[in-house]
Each structure stands twice: as structure tokens, then as C-alpha cells.
PDB file of C-alpha atoms and ligand atoms in Angstrom:
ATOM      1  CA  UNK H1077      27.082   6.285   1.573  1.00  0.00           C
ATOM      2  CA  UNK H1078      26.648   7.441  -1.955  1.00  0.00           C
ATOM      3  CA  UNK H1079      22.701   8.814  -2.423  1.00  0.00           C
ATOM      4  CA  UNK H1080      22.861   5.979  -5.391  1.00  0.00           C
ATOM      5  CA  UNK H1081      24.266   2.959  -2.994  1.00  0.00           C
ATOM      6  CA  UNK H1082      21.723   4.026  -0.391  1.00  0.00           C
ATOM      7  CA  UNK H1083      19.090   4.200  -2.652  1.00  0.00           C
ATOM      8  CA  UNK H1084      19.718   0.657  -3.705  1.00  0.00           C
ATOM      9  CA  UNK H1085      19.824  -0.142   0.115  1.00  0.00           C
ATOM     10  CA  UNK H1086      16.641   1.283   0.634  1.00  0.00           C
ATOM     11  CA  UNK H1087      15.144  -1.293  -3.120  1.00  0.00           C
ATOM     12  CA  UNK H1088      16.449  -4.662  -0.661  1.00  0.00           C
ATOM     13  CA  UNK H1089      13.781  -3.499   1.907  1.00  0.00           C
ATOM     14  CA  UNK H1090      11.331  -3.846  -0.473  1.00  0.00           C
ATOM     15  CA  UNK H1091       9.389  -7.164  -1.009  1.00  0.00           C
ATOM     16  CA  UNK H1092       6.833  -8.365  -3.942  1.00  0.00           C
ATOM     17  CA  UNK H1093       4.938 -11.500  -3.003  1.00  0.00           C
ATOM     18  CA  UNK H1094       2.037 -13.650  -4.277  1.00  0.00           C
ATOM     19  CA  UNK H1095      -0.860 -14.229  -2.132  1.00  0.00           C
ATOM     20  CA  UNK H1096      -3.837 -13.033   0.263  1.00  0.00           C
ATOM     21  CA  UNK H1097      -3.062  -9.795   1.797  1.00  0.00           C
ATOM     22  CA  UNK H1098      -5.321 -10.623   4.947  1.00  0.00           C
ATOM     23  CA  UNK H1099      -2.934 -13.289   5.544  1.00  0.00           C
ATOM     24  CA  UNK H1100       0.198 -11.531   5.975  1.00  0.00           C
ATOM     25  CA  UNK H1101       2.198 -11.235   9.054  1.00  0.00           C
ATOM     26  CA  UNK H1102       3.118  -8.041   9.536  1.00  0.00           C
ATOM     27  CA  UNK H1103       2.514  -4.540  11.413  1.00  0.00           C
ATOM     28  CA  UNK H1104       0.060  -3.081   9.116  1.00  0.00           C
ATOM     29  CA  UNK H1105      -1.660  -4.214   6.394  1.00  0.00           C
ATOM     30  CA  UNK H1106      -2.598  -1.381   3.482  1.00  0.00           C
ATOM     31  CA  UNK H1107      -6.350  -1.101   2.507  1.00  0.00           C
ATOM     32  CA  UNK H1108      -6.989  -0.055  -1.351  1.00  0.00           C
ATOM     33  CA  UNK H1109     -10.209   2.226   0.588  1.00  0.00           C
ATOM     34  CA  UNK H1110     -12.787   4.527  -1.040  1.00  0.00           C
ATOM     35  CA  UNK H1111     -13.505   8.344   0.433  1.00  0.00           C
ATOM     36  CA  UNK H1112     -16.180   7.124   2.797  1.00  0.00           C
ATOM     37  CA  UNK H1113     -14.725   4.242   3.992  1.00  0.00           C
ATOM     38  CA  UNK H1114     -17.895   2.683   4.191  1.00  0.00           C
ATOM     39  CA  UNK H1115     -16.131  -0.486   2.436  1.00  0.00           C
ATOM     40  CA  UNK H1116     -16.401  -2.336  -0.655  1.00  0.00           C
ATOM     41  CA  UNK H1117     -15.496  -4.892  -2.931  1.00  0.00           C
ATOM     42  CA  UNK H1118     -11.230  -6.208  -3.505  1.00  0.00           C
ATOM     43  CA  UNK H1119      -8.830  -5.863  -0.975  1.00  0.00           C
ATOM     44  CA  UNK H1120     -11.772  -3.552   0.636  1.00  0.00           C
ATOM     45  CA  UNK H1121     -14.296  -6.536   1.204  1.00  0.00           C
ATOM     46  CA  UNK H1122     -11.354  -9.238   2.004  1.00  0.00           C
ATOM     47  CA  UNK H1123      -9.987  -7.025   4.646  1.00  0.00           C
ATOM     48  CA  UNK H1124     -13.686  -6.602   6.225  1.00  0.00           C
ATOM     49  CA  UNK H1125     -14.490 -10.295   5.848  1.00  0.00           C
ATOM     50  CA  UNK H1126     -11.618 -11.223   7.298  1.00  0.00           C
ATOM     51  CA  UNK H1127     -10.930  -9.320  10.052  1.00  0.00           C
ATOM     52  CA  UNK H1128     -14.353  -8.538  11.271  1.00  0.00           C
ATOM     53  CA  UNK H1129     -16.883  -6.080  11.964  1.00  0.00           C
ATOM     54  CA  UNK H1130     -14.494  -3.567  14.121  1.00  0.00           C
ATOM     55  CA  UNK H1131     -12.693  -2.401  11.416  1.00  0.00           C
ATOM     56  CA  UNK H1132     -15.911  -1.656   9.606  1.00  0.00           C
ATOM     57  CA  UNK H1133     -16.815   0.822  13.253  1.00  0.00           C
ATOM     58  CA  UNK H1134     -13.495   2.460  13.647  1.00  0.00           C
ATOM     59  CA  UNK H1135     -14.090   3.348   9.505  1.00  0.00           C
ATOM     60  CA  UNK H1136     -17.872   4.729  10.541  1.00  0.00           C
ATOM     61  CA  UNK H1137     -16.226   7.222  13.280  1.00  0.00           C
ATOM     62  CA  UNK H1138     -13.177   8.366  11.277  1.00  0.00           C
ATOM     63  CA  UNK H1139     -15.734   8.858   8.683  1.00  0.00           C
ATOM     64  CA  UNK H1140     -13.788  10.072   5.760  1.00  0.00           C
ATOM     65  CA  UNK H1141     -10.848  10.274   3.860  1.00  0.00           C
ATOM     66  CA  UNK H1142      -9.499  12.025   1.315  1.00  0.00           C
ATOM     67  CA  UNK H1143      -7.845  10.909  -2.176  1.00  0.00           C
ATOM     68  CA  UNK H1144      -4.377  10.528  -1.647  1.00  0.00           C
ATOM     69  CA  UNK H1145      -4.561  10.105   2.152  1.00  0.00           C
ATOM     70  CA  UNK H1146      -4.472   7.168   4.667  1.00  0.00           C
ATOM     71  CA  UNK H1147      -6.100   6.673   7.986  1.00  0.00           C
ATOM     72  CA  UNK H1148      -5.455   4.539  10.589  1.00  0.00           C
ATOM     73  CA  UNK H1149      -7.647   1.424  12.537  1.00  0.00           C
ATOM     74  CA  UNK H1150      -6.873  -1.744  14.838  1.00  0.00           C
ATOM     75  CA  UNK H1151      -7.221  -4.787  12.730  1.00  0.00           C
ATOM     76  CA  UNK H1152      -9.728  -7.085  14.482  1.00  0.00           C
ATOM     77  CA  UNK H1153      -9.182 -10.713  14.281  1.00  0.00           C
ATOM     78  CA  UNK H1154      -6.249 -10.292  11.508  1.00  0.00           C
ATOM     79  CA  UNK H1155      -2.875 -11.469  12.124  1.00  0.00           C
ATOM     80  CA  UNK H1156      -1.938  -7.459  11.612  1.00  0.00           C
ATOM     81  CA  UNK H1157      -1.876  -5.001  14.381  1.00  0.00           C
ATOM     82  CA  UNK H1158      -3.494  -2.037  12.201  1.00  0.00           C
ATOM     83  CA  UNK H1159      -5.079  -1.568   9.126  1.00  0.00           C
ATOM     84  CA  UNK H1160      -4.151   1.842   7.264  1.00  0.00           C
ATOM     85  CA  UNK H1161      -6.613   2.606   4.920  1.00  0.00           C
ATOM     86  CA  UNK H1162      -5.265   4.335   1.707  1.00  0.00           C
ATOM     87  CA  UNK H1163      -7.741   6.039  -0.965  1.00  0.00           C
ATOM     88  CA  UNK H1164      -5.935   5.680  -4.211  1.00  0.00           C
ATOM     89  CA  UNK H1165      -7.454   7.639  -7.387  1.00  0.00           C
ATOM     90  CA  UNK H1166      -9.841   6.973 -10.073  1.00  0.00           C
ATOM     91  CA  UNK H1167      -8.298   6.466 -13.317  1.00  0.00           C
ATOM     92  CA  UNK H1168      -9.482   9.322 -15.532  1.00  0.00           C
ATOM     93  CA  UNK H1169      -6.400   9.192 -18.577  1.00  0.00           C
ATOM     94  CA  UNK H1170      -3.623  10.233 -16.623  1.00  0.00           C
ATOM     95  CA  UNK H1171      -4.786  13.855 -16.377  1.00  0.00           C
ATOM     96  CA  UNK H1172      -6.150  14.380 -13.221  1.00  0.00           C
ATOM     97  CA  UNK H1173      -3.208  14.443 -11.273  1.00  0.00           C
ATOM     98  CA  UNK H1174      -3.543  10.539 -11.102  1.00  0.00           C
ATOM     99  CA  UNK H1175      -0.135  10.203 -10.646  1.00  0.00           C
ATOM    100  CA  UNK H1176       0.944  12.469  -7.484  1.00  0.00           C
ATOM    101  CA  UNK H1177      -2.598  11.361  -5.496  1.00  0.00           C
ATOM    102  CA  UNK H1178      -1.357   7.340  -6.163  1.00  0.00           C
ATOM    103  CA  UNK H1179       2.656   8.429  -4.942  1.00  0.00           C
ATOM    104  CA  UNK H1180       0.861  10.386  -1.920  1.00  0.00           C
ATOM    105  CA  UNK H1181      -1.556   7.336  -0.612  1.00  0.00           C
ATOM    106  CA  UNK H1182       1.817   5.125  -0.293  1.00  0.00           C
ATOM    107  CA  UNK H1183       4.050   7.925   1.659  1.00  0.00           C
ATOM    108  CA  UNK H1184       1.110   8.735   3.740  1.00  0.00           C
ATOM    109  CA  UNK H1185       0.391   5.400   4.578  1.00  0.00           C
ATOM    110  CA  UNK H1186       4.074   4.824   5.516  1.00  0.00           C
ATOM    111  CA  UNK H1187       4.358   7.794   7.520  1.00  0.00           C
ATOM    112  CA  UNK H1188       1.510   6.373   9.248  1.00  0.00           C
ATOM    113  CA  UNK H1189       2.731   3.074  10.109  1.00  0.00           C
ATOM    114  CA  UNK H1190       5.847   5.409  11.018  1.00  0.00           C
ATOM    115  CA  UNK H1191       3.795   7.299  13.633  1.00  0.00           C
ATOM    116  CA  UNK H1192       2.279   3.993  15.019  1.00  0.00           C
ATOM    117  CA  UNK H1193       5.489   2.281  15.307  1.00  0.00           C
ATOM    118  CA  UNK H1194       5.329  -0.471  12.677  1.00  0.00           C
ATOM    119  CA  UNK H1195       8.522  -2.058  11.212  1.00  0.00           C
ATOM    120  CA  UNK H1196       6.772  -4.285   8.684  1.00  0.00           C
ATOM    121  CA  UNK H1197       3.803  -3.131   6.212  1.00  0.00           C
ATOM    122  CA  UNK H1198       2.133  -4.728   3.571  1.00  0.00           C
ATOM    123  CA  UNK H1199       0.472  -3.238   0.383  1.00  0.00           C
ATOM    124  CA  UNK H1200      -1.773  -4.643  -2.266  1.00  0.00           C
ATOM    125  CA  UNK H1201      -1.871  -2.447  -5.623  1.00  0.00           C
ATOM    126  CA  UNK H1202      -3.698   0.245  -4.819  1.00  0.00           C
ATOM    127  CA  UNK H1203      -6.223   1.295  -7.638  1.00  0.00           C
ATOM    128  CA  UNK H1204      -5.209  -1.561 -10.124  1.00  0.00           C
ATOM    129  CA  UNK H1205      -8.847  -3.297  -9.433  1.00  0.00           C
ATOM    130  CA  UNK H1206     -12.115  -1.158  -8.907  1.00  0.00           C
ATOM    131  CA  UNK H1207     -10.216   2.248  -9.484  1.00  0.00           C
ATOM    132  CA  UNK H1208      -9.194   0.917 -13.330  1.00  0.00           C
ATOM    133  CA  UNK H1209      -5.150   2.032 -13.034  1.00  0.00           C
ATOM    134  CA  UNK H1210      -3.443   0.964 -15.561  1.00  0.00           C
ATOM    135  CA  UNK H1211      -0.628  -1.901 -13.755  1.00  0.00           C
ATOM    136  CA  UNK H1212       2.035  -0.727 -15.996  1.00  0.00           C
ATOM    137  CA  UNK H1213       2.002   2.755 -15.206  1.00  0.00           C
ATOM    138  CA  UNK H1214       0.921   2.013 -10.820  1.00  0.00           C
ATOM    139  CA  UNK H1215       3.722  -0.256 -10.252  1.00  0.00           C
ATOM    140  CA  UNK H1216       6.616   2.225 -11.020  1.00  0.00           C
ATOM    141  CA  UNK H1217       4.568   5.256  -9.091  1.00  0.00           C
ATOM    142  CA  UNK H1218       3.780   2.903  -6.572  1.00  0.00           C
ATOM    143  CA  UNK H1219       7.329   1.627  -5.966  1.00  0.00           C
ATOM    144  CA  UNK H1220       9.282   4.622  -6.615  1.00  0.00           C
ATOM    145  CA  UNK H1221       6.696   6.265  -3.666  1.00  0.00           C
ATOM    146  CA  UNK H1222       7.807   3.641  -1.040  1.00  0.00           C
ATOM    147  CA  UNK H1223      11.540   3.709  -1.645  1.00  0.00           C
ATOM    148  CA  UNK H1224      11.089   7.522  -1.422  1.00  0.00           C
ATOM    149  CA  UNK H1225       9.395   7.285   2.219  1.00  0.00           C
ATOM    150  CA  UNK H1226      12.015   4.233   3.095  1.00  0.00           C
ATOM    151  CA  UNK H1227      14.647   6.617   2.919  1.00  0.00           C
ATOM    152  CA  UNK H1228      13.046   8.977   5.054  1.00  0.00           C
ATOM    153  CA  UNK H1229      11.584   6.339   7.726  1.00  0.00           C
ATOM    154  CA  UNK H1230      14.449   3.758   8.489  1.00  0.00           C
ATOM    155  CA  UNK H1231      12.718   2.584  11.206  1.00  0.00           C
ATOM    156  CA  UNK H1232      10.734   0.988   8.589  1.00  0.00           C
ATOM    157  CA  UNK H1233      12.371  -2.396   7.620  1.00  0.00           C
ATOM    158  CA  UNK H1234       9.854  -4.306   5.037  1.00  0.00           C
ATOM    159  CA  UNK H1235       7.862  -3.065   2.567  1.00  0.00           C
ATOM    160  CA  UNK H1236       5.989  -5.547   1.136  1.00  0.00           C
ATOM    161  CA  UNK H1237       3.908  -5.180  -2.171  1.00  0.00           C
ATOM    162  CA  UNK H1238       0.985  -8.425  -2.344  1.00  0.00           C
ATOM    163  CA  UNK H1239      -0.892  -9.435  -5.066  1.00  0.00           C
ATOM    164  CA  UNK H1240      -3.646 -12.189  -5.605  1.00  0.00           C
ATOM    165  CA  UNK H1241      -2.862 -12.775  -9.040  1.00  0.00           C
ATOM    166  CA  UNK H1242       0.399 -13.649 -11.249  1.00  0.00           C
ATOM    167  CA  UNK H1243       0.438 -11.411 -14.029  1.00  0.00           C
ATOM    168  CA  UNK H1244      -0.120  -8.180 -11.550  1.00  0.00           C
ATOM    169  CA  UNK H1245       3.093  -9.755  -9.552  1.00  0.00           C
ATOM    170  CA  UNK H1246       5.017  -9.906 -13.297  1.00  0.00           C
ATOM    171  CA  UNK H1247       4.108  -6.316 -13.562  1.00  0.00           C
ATOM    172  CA  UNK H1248       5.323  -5.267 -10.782  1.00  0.00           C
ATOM    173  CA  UNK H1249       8.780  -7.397 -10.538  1.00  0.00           C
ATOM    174  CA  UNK H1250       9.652  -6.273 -13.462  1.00  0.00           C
ATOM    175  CA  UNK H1251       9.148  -2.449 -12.230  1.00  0.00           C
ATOM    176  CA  UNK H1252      11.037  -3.126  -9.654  1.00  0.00           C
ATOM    177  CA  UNK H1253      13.521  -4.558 -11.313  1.00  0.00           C
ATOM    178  CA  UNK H1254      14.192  -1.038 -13.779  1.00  0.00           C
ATOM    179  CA  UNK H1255      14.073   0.832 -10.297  1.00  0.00           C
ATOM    180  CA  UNK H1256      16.906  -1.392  -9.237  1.00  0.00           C
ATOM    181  CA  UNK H1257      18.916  -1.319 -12.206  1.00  0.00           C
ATOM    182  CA  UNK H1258      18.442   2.895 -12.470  1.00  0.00           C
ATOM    183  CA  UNK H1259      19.573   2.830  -8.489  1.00  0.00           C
TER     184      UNK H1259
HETATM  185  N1  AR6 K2701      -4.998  -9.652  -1.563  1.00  0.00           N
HETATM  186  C1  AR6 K2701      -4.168  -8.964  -2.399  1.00  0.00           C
HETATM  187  N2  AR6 K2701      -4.606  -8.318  -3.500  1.00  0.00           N
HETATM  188  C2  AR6 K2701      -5.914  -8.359  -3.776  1.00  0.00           C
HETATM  189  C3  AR6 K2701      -6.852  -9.061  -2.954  1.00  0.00           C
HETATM  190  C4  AR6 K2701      -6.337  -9.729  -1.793  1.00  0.00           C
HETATM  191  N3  AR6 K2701      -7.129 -10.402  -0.967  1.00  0.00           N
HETATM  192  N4  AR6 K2701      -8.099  -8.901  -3.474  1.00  0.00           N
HETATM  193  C5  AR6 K2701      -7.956  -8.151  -4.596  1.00  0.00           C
HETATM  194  N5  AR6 K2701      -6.654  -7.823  -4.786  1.00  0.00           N
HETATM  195  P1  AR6 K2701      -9.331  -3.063  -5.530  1.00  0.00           P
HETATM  196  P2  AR6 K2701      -8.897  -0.187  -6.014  1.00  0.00           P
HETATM  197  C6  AR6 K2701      -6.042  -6.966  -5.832  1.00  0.00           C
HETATM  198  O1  AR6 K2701     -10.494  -3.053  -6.460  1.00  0.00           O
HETATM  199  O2  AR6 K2701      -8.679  -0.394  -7.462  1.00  0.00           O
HETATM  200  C7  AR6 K2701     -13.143  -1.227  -3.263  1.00  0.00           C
HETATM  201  O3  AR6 K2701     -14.486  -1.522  -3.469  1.00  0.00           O
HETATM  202  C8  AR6 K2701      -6.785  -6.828  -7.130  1.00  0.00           C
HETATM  203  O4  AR6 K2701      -6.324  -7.833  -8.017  1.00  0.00           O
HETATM  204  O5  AR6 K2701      -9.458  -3.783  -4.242  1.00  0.00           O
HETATM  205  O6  AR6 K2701      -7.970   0.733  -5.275  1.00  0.00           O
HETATM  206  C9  AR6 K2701     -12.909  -0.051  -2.329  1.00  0.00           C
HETATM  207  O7  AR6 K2701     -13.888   0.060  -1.338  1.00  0.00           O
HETATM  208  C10 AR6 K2701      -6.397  -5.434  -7.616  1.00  0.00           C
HETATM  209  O8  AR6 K2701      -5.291  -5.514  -8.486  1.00  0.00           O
HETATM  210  O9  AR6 K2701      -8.853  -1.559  -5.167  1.00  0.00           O
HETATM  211  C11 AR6 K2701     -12.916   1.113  -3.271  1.00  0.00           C
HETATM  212  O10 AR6 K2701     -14.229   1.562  -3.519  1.00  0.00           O
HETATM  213  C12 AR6 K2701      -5.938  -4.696  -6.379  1.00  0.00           C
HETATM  214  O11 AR6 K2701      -6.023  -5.636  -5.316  1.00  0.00           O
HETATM  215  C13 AR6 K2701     -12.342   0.566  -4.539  1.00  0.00           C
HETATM  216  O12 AR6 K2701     -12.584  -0.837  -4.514  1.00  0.00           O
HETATM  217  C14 AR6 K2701      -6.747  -3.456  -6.029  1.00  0.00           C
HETATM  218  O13 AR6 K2701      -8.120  -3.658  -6.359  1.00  0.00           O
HETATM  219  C15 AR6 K2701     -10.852   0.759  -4.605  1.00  0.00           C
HETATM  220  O14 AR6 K2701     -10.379   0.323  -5.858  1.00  0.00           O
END
């Protein structure tokens, strides 16, 4: 296979979808988590709502996490096996090295799932909410990071990106889309 063909191989595994992340039905579900893991508001507070208080324990004894990096817990009473908790960056302008720390959080979390043996994980935009990321300039780092990892983890057969509201979806189809048509 050509490295173009394959890489437009690797763009059908991905999925964009409108909805409640808690409520997907898949391996792992992505966490948009902060460095303490000591929870929050967004996806955070959904997740912890939803699937119950022994997500919040398994965060208290892993105790940390680093921008750019994932870590790993069950997923209590959610239809998910595991919840992989990714700390996306702060928007600061673009300076900060913003856009490597949001492309690490997605391989990391894949490689995770990887380790753990998932075949299907879900994301939500990571840093789009709290973290103030512009959606314009995630969903292209965001995407391009997960067909990067797919190609490196074909055990991995869905990626898919959720998103509670419309115009974030737009954003991100239509990133997709360019990602698609540059394959
Ligand atoms: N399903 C899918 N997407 C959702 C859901 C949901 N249930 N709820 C919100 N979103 P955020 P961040 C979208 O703020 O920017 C937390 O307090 C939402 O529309 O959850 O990475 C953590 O503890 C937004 O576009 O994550 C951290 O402190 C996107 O999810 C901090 O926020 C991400 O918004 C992380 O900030």
C-alpha cells in the first residue's frame, strides 16, 4: 500500500459523532482531565457523575498527571471498560508549545488503550471547553494526532471524536474532511 492510500485507510477508522460521551459504547472513553485529577467541571464532571465515585478513587491514588499525558482507570458503572484520562493544555496564544502537548494527550491516550487492549475509544475535544482552545485550530491537531497513532496501533479499529454540541461537530467534520482530501 501506498503511505497516501494507507493513510486514507487509517481517516475511515475515524468517527465524529453528536452526543453524550458517557453514553458511548466502547473500550475506553477519553477524559478532557486537569494535572491533579481531582475532577472538575465538562466532560470531567459528566464522566464522574456518571460513572460513579470509583473513578474519582483510582484518580486520588494515581494522583497526578502531567500536560500532555494520559492515565489509565476502570470506569465504574459506565457502559466503558476504562476511562483514560488525558490533560490537554491551557490556551496561552499558541506559544507555549500548545500545539505538541494537545497532539501528545491523543497518542498517549491511544497507546494506552493500546496497552490495555481496547479496539474502540472515544474522545470528546480535549481543551475546547474549560482549557479555552480555539476549535478551529484543536480539531486539525487533534485529528491529525489520532490518524498518526492509528497507523502505528492497528489493533485499534474506531476512533471516535464526540461532541455535545453542533457547531463543535461542524468544526471538526469539516477538519476532517481537509485531512481526507490532503490523504
Ligand atoms: N460529552 C461530550 N462532550 C462534552 C460533554 C459530554 N458530556 N460535556 C462537555 N463536552 P472541558 P477542557 C465538551 O471543559 O477544555 C474540567 O473541569 C465541551 O463542549 O470538559 O479540556 C477538567 O477537570 C467542550 O468542547 O475540557 C479540567 O480542569 C469539550 O467537551 C478542565 O475542565 C471539552 O471541555 C479541562 O478543560
Amino acid at each position: 500500500m501506498q503511505p497516501d492510500s494507507a493513510q486514507a485507510a487509517v481517516c475511515e477508522r475515524i468517527e465524529l459523532a453528536l452526543g453524550d460521551i458517557t453514553r458511548e459504547h466502547v473500550d475506553a472513553i477519553v477524559n478532557a482531565a486537569n494535572n491533579s485529577l481531582r475532577g472538575g467541571g465538562g466532560v470531567d464532571g459528566a464522566i464522574q457523575r456518571a460513572g460513579g465515585p470509583e473513578i474519582m478513587a483510582e484518580c486520588r491514588k494515581i494522583g497526578h498527571c502531567a500536560t500532555g499525558e494520559a492515565v489509565i482507570t476502570g470506569a465504574g458503572r459506565l457502559s466503558a471498560r476504562f476511562v483514560i484520562h488525558a490533560v490537554g493544555p491551557v490556551w496561552q496564544g499558541g506559544g507555549a508549545g500548545e500545539e505538541l502537548l494537545l497532539a501528545s494527550c491523543h497518542e498517549r491516550s491511544l497507546e494506552l488503550a493500546r496497552e490495555h487492549g481496547c479496539r474502540t475509544v472515544s474522545f470528546p475535544a480535549i481543551s475546547t471547553g474549560a482549557y479555552g482552545y480555539p476549535p478551529q485550530l484543536a480539531a486539525p491537531i487533534a485529528l491529525a494526532a489520532a490518524i498518526e497513532a492509528l497507523t502505528r496501533l492497528p489493533l485499534i479499529e474506531k476512533v471516535r471524536f464526540v461532541f455535545i454540541d453542533e457547531e463543535l461537530h461542524g468544526v471538526y467534520e469539516k477538519a476532517l474532511a481537509r485531512l481526507k482530501a490532503s490523504a
